[in-house]
Coordinates of C-alpha atoms and ligand atoms in Angstrom, one line a residue:
M207 CA -15.7 29.7 33.5
K208 CA -17.8 32.2 31.6
K209 CA -15.4 32.1 28.7
V210 CA -15.5 28.4 28.6
A211 CA -19.3 28.3 28.6
L212 CA -19.4 30.9 25.9
A213 CA -16.9 29.0 23.8
A214 CA -19.0 25.9 24.3
A215 CA -22.2 27.7 23.3
M216 CA -20.6 29.2 20.2
A217 CA -19.3 25.7 19.3
T218 CA -22.8 24.4 19.6
V219 CA -24.2 27.1 17.5
C220 CA -21.6 26.6 14.8
F221 CA -22.0 22.9 15.0
S222 CA -25.8 22.9 14.7
T223 CA -25.6 25.5 11.9
T224 CA -23.3 23.2 10.0
S225 CA -25.5 20.2 10.8
L226 CA -28.6 22.1 9.6
Q227 CA -26.9 23.1 6.3
A228 CA -25.1 20.0 5.3
G229 CA -25.0 17.5 8.1
E230 CA -21.8 16.1 9.6
K231 CA -19.4 14.3 7.4
W232 CA -17.8 11.2 8.9
D233 CA -14.8 9.7 7.1
M234 CA -14.5 6.0 7.9
P235 CA -11.1 4.5 7.3
M236 CA -11.0 0.7 6.7
A237 CA -7.9 -1.5 6.1
Y238 CA -9.0 -4.1 3.6
S239 CA -9.7 -4.1 -0.1
A240 CA -12.8 -2.4 -1.5
T241 CA -14.1 -5.6 -2.9
N242 CA -13.7 -7.5 0.4
F243 CA -17.0 -8.5 2.2
H244 CA -16.0 -6.4 5.3
S245 CA -15.6 -3.4 3.1
A246 CA -18.9 -4.1 1.3
T247 CA -20.7 -4.4 4.6
G248 CA -19.1 -1.2 5.9
A249 CA -20.2 0.7 2.7
E250 CA -23.8 -0.4 3.3
F251 CA -23.5 0.4 7.0
A252 CA -22.4 3.9 6.0
K253 CA -25.3 4.3 3.6
C254 CA -27.7 3.1 6.3
I255 CA -26.5 5.8 8.6
T256 CA -26.7 8.5 6.0
T257 CA -30.2 7.6 5.0
G258 CA -31.4 6.8 8.5
T259 CA -30.2 10.1 10.0
S260 CA -31.7 11.9 7.0
G261 CA -28.2 13.2 6.2
D262 CA -27.5 14.5 9.7
I263 CA -24.5 12.2 9.5
E264 CA -23.0 11.4 6.2
V265 CA -20.5 8.5 6.4
T266 CA -18.0 7.8 3.6
T267 CA -15.8 4.7 3.7
H268 CA -12.2 4.7 2.7
P269 CA -11.1 1.0 2.2
S270 CA -7.7 -0.5 1.5
G271 CA -5.9 1.7 4.1
S272 CA -6.3 4.7 1.8
L273 CA -7.1 7.2 4.5
F274 CA -5.1 5.6 7.4
K275 CA -3.0 2.5 7.1
G276 CA -4.5 -0.5 9.0
G277 CA -2.1 -0.2 11.9
D278 CA -2.9 3.5 12.4
I279 CA -6.7 3.3 12.3
K280 CA -7.4 2.8 16.0
R281 CA -5.1 5.6 17.1
A282 CA -6.6 7.9 14.5
I283 CA -10.1 7.4 15.9
Q284 CA -8.9 7.6 19.6
T285 CA -7.2 10.9 18.8
G286 CA -10.2 12.3 16.9
Q287 CA -8.4 12.4 13.5
A288 CA -11.3 10.2 12.2
P289 CA -14.6 9.7 14.0
I290 CA -15.3 6.1 13.0
G291 CA -13.5 3.2 11.4
E292 CA -12.9 -0.5 11.1
R293 CA -9.9 -2.6 12.2
L294 CA -8.8 -6.1 13.0
L295 CA -9.4 -6.6 16.8
S296 CA -6.4 -8.9 17.3
G297 CA -4.2 -6.3 15.7
H298 CA -4.2 -4.7 19.2
Q299 CA -2.9 -7.8 20.9
N300 CA 0.4 -6.1 21.6
E301 CA -1.5 -3.5 23.7
N302 CA -3.5 -6.0 25.7
A303 CA -3.5 -9.8 25.3
L304 CA -7.3 -9.8 25.7
F305 CA -7.6 -8.4 22.1
G306 CA -6.2 -11.8 20.9
F307 CA -9.0 -13.9 22.3
D308 CA -10.1 -14.7 18.7
S309 CA -6.6 -15.8 17.6
V310 CA -6.1 -18.6 20.1
P311 CA -5.3 -21.6 17.8
F312 CA -8.1 -24.3 17.6
L313 CA -10.2 -22.7 20.3
A314 CA -13.1 -21.6 17.9
T315 CA -12.6 -23.0 14.4
S316 CA -16.1 -22.7 12.8
F317 CA -18.5 -19.8 12.3
D318 CA -20.8 -21.2 15.0
D319 CA -18.0 -21.4 17.5
S320 CA -16.8 -18.0 16.5
A321 CA -20.2 -16.5 17.2
K322 CA -20.3 -18.3 20.6
L323 CA -16.8 -17.1 21.5
W324 CA -17.9 -13.5 20.6
E325 CA -20.9 -13.9 22.9
A326 CA -18.4 -14.6 25.7
A327 CA -16.0 -11.9 24.7
K328 CA -18.2 -9.0 23.7
E329 CA -18.7 -7.5 27.1
P330 CA -15.1 -7.5 28.3
L331 CA -14.0 -6.2 24.9
T332 CA -16.6 -3.5 24.9
N333 CA -15.4 -2.4 28.3
L334 CA -11.8 -2.5 27.3
L335 CA -12.4 -0.3 24.2
D336 CA -14.6 2.0 26.3
E337 CA -11.6 2.6 28.7
Q338 CA -9.6 3.5 25.6
G339 CA -12.2 6.1 24.5
L340 CA -13.9 3.9 21.9
V341 CA -17.5 2.7 21.4
L342 CA -17.8 -0.7 19.8
L343 CA -20.5 -0.8 17.1
Y344 CA -20.3 -4.2 15.5
S345 CA -18.0 -7.0 14.7
V346 CA -17.8 -9.6 11.9
P347 CA -15.4 -12.6 11.6
W348 CA -13.0 -13.4 8.8
P349 CA -13.3 -16.9 7.3
P350 CA -11.2 -19.7 8.9
Q351 CA -7.5 -19.3 8.7
G352 CA -5.3 -21.5 6.6
L353 CA -1.7 -21.6 5.5
Y354 CA -0.3 -20.2 2.2
F355 CA 3.0 -21.3 0.7
K356 CA 4.9 -21.3 -2.5
K357 CA 5.7 -25.0 -2.3
E358 CA 4.1 -28.2 -1.0
V359 CA 4.3 -28.4 2.8
N360 CA 3.6 -31.6 4.7
S361 CA 5.2 -30.9 8.1
V362 CA 6.5 -28.2 10.3
A363 CA 10.1 -29.2 9.3
D364 CA 9.2 -28.1 5.7
M365 CA 8.5 -24.6 7.0
K366 CA 12.0 -24.0 8.4
G367 CA 13.5 -20.6 7.4
I368 CA 10.5 -19.4 5.4
K369 CA 9.7 -15.7 5.6
F370 CA 6.2 -15.6 7.0
R371 CA 3.9 -12.6 6.8
S372 CA 2.2 -11.9 10.2
Y373 CA -0.7 -9.7 11.0
N374 CA -0.8 -9.9 14.9
N375 CA 1.1 -11.3 17.8
A376 CA -0.4 -14.8 17.4
T377 CA 0.7 -15.1 13.8
A378 CA 4.2 -13.9 14.6
R379 CA 4.4 -16.4 17.5
L380 CA 3.2 -19.2 15.2
A381 CA 6.0 -18.3 12.8
E382 CA 8.6 -18.5 15.7
L383 CA 7.2 -21.8 16.9
T384 CA 7.4 -23.4 13.4
G385 CA 10.9 -22.1 12.7
M386 CA 9.8 -19.5 10.2
L387 CA 10.8 -15.8 10.1
P388 CA 7.9 -13.5 11.0
V389 CA 7.6 -10.2 9.1
S390 CA 4.6 -7.9 9.9
I391 CA 2.8 -6.7 6.7
E392 CA -0.6 -5.2 6.3
A393 CA -3.1 -7.0 4.0
A394 CA -3.1 -4.0 1.7
E395 CA 0.6 -4.6 1.0
I396 CA 0.9 -8.4 0.7
S397 CA 0.7 -8.7 -3.1
Q398 CA 3.8 -6.6 -3.4
A399 CA 5.5 -8.4 -0.5
F400 CA 5.0 -11.8 -2.1
A401 CA 6.0 -10.5 -5.5
T402 CA 9.3 -9.1 -4.2
G403 CA 10.0 -12.1 -1.9
V404 CA 9.8 -10.0 1.3
A405 CA 7.4 -12.7 2.4
E406 CA 6.9 -16.2 1.1
A407 CA 4.0 -17.6 3.2
M408 CA 1.2 -16.5 5.6
I409 CA -1.7 -17.7 7.6
S410 CA -5.0 -16.0 6.5
S411 CA -8.4 -16.6 5.1
G412 CA -9.1 -17.7 1.5
S413 CA -10.7 -14.2 1.3
T414 CA -7.5 -12.2 1.8
G415 CA -5.5 -14.4 -0.6
Y416 CA -8.3 -14.0 -3.2
D417 CA -8.6 -10.2 -2.6
R418 CA -4.9 -9.8 -3.1
K419 CA -4.5 -12.3 -6.0
V420 CA -1.8 -14.2 -4.2
W421 CA -1.8 -16.9 -6.9
E422 CA 0.5 -14.6 -8.8
S423 CA 3.3 -15.6 -6.3
L424 CA 2.1 -18.5 -4.2
T425 CA 1.0 -22.0 -5.1
H426 CA -0.6 -23.8 -2.1
F427 CA -3.4 -23.1 0.4
Y428 CA -3.9 -25.5 3.2
E429 CA -7.2 -25.4 5.0
V430 CA -6.3 -25.5 8.7
D431 CA -9.3 -23.7 10.3
A432 CA -7.0 -22.5 13.0
W433 CA -9.2 -19.6 14.2
L434 CA -11.5 -16.9 12.8
P435 CA -10.2 -13.4 13.7
R436 CA -12.7 -10.5 13.8
N437 CA -12.9 -7.1 12.4
Y438 CA -14.8 -4.5 14.4
V439 CA -16.2 -1.0 13.8
M440 CA -15.5 1.6 16.4
V441 CA -16.5 5.2 17.0
N442 CA -14.7 7.9 19.0
K443 CA -16.5 8.1 22.4
D444 CA -16.6 11.9 22.5
V445 CA -18.0 12.1 19.0
W446 CA -20.6 9.4 20.0
G447 CA -21.6 11.4 23.1
K448 CA -22.5 14.4 20.9
V449 CA -24.8 12.4 18.6
S450 CA -28.5 12.8 19.4
E451 CA -30.2 9.9 21.0
A452 CA -32.4 9.4 18.0
N453 CA -29.4 9.2 15.7
Q454 CA -27.5 7.0 18.1
N455 CA -30.4 4.6 17.8
V456 CA -30.3 4.7 14.0
I457 CA -26.6 3.9 14.1
K458 CA -27.1 1.0 16.6
G459 CA -29.8 -0.4 14.3
C460 CA -27.5 -0.1 11.2
A461 CA -24.7 -1.8 13.2
Q462 CA -27.0 -4.7 14.1
M463 CA -27.9 -5.2 10.4
A464 CA -24.3 -4.9 9.4
E465 CA -23.2 -7.5 11.9
Y466 CA -25.9 -9.9 10.6
A467 CA -25.2 -9.2 6.9
G468 CA -21.5 -9.4 7.5
N469 CA -21.7 -12.8 9.1
W470 CA -23.6 -14.2 6.1
R471 CA -21.3 -12.6 3.7
A472 CA -18.3 -14.1 5.5
K473 CA -19.8 -17.6 5.2
E474 CA -20.6 -17.2 1.5
Y475 CA -17.3 -15.6 0.7
T476 CA -15.4 -18.6 2.2
G477 CA -16.3 -21.1 -0.5
F478 CA -16.4 -18.5 -3.2
T479 CA -12.8 -17.3 -2.5
L480 CA -11.4 -20.9 -2.1
N481 CA -12.7 -21.6 -5.6
G482 CA -11.2 -18.3 -6.7
L483 CA -7.8 -19.4 -5.5
R484 CA -8.2 -22.7 -7.4
A485 CA -9.3 -20.8 -10.5
G486 CA -6.1 -18.7 -10.1
G487 CA -4.1 -22.0 -10.3
M488 CA -3.5 -22.7 -6.6
T489 CA -3.6 -26.2 -5.0
V490 CA -6.3 -25.8 -2.3
G491 CA -7.2 -28.5 0.2
P492 CA -7.1 -29.6 3.8
A493 CA -3.7 -29.8 5.5
G494 CA -2.4 -33.4 5.9
E495 CA -3.0 -35.2 9.2
G496 CA 0.7 -35.1 10.2
L497 CA 0.9 -31.4 9.8
V498 CA -2.4 -30.8 11.6
G499 CA -1.1 -32.9 14.5
E500 CA 2.1 -30.8 14.8
L501 CA 0.1 -27.5 14.5
K502 CA -2.3 -28.7 17.3
A503 CA 0.7 -29.3 19.6
I504 CA 1.9 -25.7 18.8
G505 CA -1.6 -24.5 19.4
K506 CA -1.5 -26.0 22.9
T507 CA 1.6 -24.0 23.7
M508 CA 0.1 -20.8 22.3
T509 CA -3.2 -21.4 24.2
A510 CA -1.2 -21.7 27.5
E511 CA 0.8 -18.6 26.7
W512 CA -2.3 -16.6 25.9
L513 CA -4.1 -17.7 29.0
E514 CA -1.1 -16.7 31.0
A515 CA -1.0 -13.3 29.3
A516 CA -4.7 -12.6 29.4
G517 CA -5.1 -13.4 33.1
D518 CA -8.5 -13.8 34.8
Q519 CA -10.5 -12.0 32.1
G520 CA -9.0 -14.2 29.4
K521 CA -9.8 -17.4 31.4
A522 CA -13.4 -16.1 32.0
I523 CA -13.9 -15.8 28.3
V524 CA -12.7 -19.3 27.5
D525 CA -14.7 -20.7 30.5
A526 CA -17.9 -19.0 29.3
F527 CA -17.3 -20.3 25.8
N528 CA -16.7 -23.8 26.9
A529 CA -19.6 -23.8 29.3
E530 CA -22.3 -23.1 26.6
Ligands
PCA635 N1 -7.4 -11.4 6.6 C1 -6.7 -10.4 7.4 C2 -6.8 -10.8 8.8 C3 -7.4 -12.2 8.8 C4 -7.8 -12.5 7.4 O1 -8.4 -13.4 7.0 C5 -5.3 -10.4 7.0 O2 -4.7 -11.3 6.5 O3 -4.7 -9.3 7.3

């Protein structure tokens, strides 16, 4: 016991000495391109913490999967390899269906609905992450999801056999139900995947297509507004527990501002990036009625499947969303 206490005391001394001299350095891995609005919001959030804690905690963002690849970020934070980071929430749908609440087709299709759905889901998701040793700091949605192809597509039949880039379970399932072939690829790698033909289509926001200049390989973007998946910023719970109350409050304040600013940026980036796709030479517009009808039928199947997998907690989120 004594040894443990001594070790702890020494650690505290070392720790506070370091923090007096230079402050703690927190590396913040992020999965998406540096120019993306989530990354811009994260960079300002980092600055806010560094300034607000008077340098006690200095946060440096590492966008584009440069420190950890997107799929490895959550584990890196859970295991303490990085103290803080950002990731796509629904990327963890394979661990627990609840994480996919924001990728249920046609449940929440606008920014307002996305905010409402988040209100309903925030508490259960915070608890789920807490059980996994993570503290949720803020969350910002992506713009509405539409379909990218390298040819005109007017029906589900036109999609048959196409190699479809997926980013979570829902997108892989959508590929299956439309007769496409899902291949899981991180956003940071899609330009290459499309250029080499590893993938030929995807569902994503105008934002990700713009960030990755997909007009170099693809020709059509169909606005479907299928859902608005969310990114979230998390911090390792043990690391969080060691932050002073004053600095915790600073970080919470920075998180609130980041969430607010990120939401605005997401809205502004929606039109801007669709115009960017057009400027790149792509045909951009709403999906045809026939196609939308077929996608809605598939959406019903996927909604039923998700409700089944997410159980009572999933149902409670959808009920709370519909009740408002
Ligand atoms: N961009 C991310 C997730 C959703 C989006 O719009 C991606 O395509 O990976």
